mmCIF file with all atom_site columns, C-alpha atoms in Angstrom:
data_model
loop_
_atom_site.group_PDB
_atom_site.id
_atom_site.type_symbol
_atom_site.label_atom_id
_atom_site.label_alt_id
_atom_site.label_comp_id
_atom_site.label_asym_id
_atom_site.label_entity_id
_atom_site.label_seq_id
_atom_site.pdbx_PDB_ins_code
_atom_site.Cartn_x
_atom_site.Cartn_y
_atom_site.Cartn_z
_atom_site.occupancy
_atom_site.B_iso_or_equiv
_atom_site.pdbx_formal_charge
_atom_site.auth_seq_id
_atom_site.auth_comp_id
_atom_site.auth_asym_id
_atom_site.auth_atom_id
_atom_site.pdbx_PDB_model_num
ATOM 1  C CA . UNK A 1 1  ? -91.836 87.320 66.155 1.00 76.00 ? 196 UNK A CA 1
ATOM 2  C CA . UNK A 1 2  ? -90.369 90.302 64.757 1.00 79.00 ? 197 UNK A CA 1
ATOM 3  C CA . UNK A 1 3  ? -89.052 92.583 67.480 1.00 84.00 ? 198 UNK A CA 1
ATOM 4  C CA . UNK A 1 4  ? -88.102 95.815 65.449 1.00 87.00 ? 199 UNK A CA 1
ATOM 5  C CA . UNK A 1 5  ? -92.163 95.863 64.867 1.00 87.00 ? 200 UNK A CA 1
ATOM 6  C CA . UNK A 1 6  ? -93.087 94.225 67.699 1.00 86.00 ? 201 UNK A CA 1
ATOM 7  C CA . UNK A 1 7  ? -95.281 91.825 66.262 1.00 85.00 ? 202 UNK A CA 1
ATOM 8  C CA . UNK A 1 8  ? -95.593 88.117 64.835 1.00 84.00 ? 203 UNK A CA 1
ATOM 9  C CA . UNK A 1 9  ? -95.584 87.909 61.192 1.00 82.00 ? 204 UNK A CA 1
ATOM 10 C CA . UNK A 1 10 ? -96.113 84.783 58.867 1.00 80.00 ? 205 UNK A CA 1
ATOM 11 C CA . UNK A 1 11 ? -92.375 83.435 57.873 1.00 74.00 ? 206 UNK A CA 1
ATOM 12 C CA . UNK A 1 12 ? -91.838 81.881 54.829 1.00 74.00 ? 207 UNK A CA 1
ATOM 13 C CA . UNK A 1 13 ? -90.639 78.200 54.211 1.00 74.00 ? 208 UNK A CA 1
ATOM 14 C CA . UNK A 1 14 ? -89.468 75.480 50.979 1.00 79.00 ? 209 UNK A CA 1
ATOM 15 C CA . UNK A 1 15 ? -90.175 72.190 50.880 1.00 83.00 ? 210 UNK A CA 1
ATOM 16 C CA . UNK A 1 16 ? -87.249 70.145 49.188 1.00 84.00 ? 211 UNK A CA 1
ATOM 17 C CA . UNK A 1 17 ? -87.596 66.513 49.111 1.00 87.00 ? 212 UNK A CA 1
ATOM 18 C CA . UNK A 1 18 ? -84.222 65.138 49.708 1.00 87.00 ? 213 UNK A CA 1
ATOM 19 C CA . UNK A 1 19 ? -82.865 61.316 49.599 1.00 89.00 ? 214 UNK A CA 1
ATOM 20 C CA . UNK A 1 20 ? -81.402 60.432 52.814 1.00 90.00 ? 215 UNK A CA 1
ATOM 21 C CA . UNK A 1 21 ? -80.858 57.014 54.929 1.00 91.00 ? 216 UNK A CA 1
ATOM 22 C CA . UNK A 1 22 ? -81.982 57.403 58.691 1.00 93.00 ? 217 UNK A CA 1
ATOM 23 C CA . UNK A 1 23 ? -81.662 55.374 61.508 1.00 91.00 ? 218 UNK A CA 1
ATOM 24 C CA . UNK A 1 24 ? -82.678 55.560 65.001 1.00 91.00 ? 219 UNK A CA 1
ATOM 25 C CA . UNK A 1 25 ? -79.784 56.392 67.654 1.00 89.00 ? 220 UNK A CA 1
ATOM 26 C CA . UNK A 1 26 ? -79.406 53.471 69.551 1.00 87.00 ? 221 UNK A CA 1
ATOM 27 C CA . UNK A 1 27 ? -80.882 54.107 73.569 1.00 89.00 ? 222 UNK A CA 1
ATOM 28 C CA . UNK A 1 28 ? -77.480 53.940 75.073 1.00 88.00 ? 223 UNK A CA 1
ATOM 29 C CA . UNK A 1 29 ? -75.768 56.217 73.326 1.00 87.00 ? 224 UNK A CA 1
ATOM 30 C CA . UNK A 1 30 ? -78.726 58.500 73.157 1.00 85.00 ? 225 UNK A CA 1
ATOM 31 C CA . UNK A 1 31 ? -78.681 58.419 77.125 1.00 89.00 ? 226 UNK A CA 1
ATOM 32 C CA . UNK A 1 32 ? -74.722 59.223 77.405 1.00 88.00 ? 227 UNK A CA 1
ATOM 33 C CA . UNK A 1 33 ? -74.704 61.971 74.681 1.00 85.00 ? 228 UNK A CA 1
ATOM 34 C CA . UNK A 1 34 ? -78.412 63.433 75.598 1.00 85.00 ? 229 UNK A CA 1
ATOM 35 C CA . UNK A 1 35 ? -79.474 62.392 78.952 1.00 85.00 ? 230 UNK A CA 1
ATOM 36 C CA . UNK A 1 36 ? -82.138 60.954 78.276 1.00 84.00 ? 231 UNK A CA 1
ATOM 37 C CA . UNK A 1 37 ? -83.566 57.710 76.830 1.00 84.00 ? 232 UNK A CA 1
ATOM 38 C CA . UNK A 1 38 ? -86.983 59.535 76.241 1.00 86.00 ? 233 UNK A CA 1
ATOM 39 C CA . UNK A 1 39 ? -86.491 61.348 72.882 1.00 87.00 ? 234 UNK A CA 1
ATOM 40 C CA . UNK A 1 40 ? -86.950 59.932 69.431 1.00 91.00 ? 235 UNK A CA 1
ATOM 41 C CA . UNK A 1 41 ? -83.643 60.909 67.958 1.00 92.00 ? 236 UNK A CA 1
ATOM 42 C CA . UNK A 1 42 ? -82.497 59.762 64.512 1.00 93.00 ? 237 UNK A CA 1
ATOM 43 C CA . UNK A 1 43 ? -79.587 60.097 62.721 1.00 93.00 ? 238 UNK A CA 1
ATOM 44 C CA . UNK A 1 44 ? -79.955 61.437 58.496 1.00 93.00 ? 239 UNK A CA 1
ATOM 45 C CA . UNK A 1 45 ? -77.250 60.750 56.082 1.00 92.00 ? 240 UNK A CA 1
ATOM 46 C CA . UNK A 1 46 ? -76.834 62.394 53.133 1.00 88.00 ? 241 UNK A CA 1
ATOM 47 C CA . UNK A 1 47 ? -74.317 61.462 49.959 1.00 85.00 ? 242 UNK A CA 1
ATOM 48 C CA . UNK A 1 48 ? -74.023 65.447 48.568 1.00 84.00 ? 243 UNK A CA 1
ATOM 49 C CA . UNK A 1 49 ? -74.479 68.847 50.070 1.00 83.00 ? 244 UNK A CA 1
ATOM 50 C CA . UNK A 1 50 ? -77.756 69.895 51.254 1.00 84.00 ? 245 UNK A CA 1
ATOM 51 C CA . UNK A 1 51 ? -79.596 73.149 51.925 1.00 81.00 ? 246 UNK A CA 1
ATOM 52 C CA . UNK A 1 52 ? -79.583 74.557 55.211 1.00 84.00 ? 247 UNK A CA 1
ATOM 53 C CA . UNK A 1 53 ? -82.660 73.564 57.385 1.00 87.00 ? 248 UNK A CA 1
ATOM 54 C CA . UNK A 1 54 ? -83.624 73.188 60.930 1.00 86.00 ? 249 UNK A CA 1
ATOM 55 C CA . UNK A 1 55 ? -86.655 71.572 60.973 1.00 90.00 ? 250 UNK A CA 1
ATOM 56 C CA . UNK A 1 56 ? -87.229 67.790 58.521 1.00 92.00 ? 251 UNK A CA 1
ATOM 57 C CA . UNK A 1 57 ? -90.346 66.051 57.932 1.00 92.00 ? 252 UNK A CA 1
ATOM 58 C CA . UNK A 1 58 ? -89.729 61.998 57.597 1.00 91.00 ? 253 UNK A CA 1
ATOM 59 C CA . UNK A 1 59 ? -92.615 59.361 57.158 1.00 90.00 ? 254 UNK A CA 1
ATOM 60 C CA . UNK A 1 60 ? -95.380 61.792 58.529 1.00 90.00 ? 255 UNK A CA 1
ATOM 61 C CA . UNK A 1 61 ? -93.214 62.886 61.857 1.00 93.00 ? 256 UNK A CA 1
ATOM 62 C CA . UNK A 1 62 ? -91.831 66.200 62.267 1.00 94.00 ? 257 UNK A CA 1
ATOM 63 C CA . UNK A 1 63 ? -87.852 66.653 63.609 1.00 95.00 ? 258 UNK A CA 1
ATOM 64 C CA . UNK A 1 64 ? -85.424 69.951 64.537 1.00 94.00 ? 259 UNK A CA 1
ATOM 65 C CA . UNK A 1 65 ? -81.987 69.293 64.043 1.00 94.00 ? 260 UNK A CA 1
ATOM 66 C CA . UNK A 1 66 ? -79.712 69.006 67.285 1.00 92.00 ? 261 UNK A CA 1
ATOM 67 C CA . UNK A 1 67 ? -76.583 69.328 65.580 1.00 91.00 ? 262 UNK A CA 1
ATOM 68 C CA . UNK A 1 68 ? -74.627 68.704 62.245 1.00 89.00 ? 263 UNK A CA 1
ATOM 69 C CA . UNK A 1 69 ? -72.217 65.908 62.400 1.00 85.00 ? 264 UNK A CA 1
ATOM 70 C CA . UNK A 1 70 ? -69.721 64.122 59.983 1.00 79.00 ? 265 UNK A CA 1
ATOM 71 C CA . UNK A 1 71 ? -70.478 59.775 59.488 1.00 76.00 ? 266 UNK A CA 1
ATOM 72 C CA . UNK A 1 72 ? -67.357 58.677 57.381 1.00 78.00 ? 267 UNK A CA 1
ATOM 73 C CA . UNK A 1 73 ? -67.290 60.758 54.230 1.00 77.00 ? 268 UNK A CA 1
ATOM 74 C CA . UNK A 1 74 ? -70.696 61.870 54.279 1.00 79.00 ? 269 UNK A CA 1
ATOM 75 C CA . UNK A 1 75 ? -72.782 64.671 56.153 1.00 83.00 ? 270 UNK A CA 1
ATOM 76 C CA . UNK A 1 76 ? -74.876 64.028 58.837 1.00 90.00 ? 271 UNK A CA 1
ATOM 77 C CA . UNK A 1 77 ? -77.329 65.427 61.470 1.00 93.00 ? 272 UNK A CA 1
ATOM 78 C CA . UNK A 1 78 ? -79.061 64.007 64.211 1.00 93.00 ? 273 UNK A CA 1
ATOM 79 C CA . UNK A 1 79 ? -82.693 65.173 64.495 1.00 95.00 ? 274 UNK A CA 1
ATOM 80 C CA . UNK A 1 80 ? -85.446 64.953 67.521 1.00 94.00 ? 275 UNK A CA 1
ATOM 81 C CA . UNK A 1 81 ? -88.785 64.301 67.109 1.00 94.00 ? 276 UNK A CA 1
ATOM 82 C CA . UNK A 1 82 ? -91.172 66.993 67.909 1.00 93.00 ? 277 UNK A CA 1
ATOM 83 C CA . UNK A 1 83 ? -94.885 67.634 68.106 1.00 87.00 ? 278 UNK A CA 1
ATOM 84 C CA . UNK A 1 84 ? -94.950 70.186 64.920 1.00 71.00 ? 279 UNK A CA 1
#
């Protein structure tokens, strides 16, 4: 949605195929940090710098990004399944 013109307009997007290692946040510790045992939340590693991105397609499921975190030396983000 654009709201100088007031109306919704097709956004643009890249695909960039990235090597990663996920794993699934363990129930417990999803419950303490989110609340809920519910979500499918999993945890992406990466070994260099990656492009900015909120949403992340892995194995056919769609993800947003809750939040950017450090693992060790390497970037990380934990990511929540959505519907797409």
């Amino acid at each position: 949605y654009n709201p100088e013109t007031g109306e919704y307009e097709q956004g643009t997007f890249e695909v960039v195929a990235v090597p990663c290692y996920a794993s699934f946040m363990n129930k417990g510790k999803q419950f303490e940090e989110y609340g809920s045992r519910d979500k499918e939340i999993i945890i992406v590693r990466f070994n260099h710098d990656v492009p900015l991105f909120d949403k992340a397609e892995l194995k056919g499921k769609f993800y947003r990004v809750l939040e950017e975190t450090q693992v060790k030396d390497k970037k990380a983000f934990r990511l929540e399944r959505v519907a797409e």
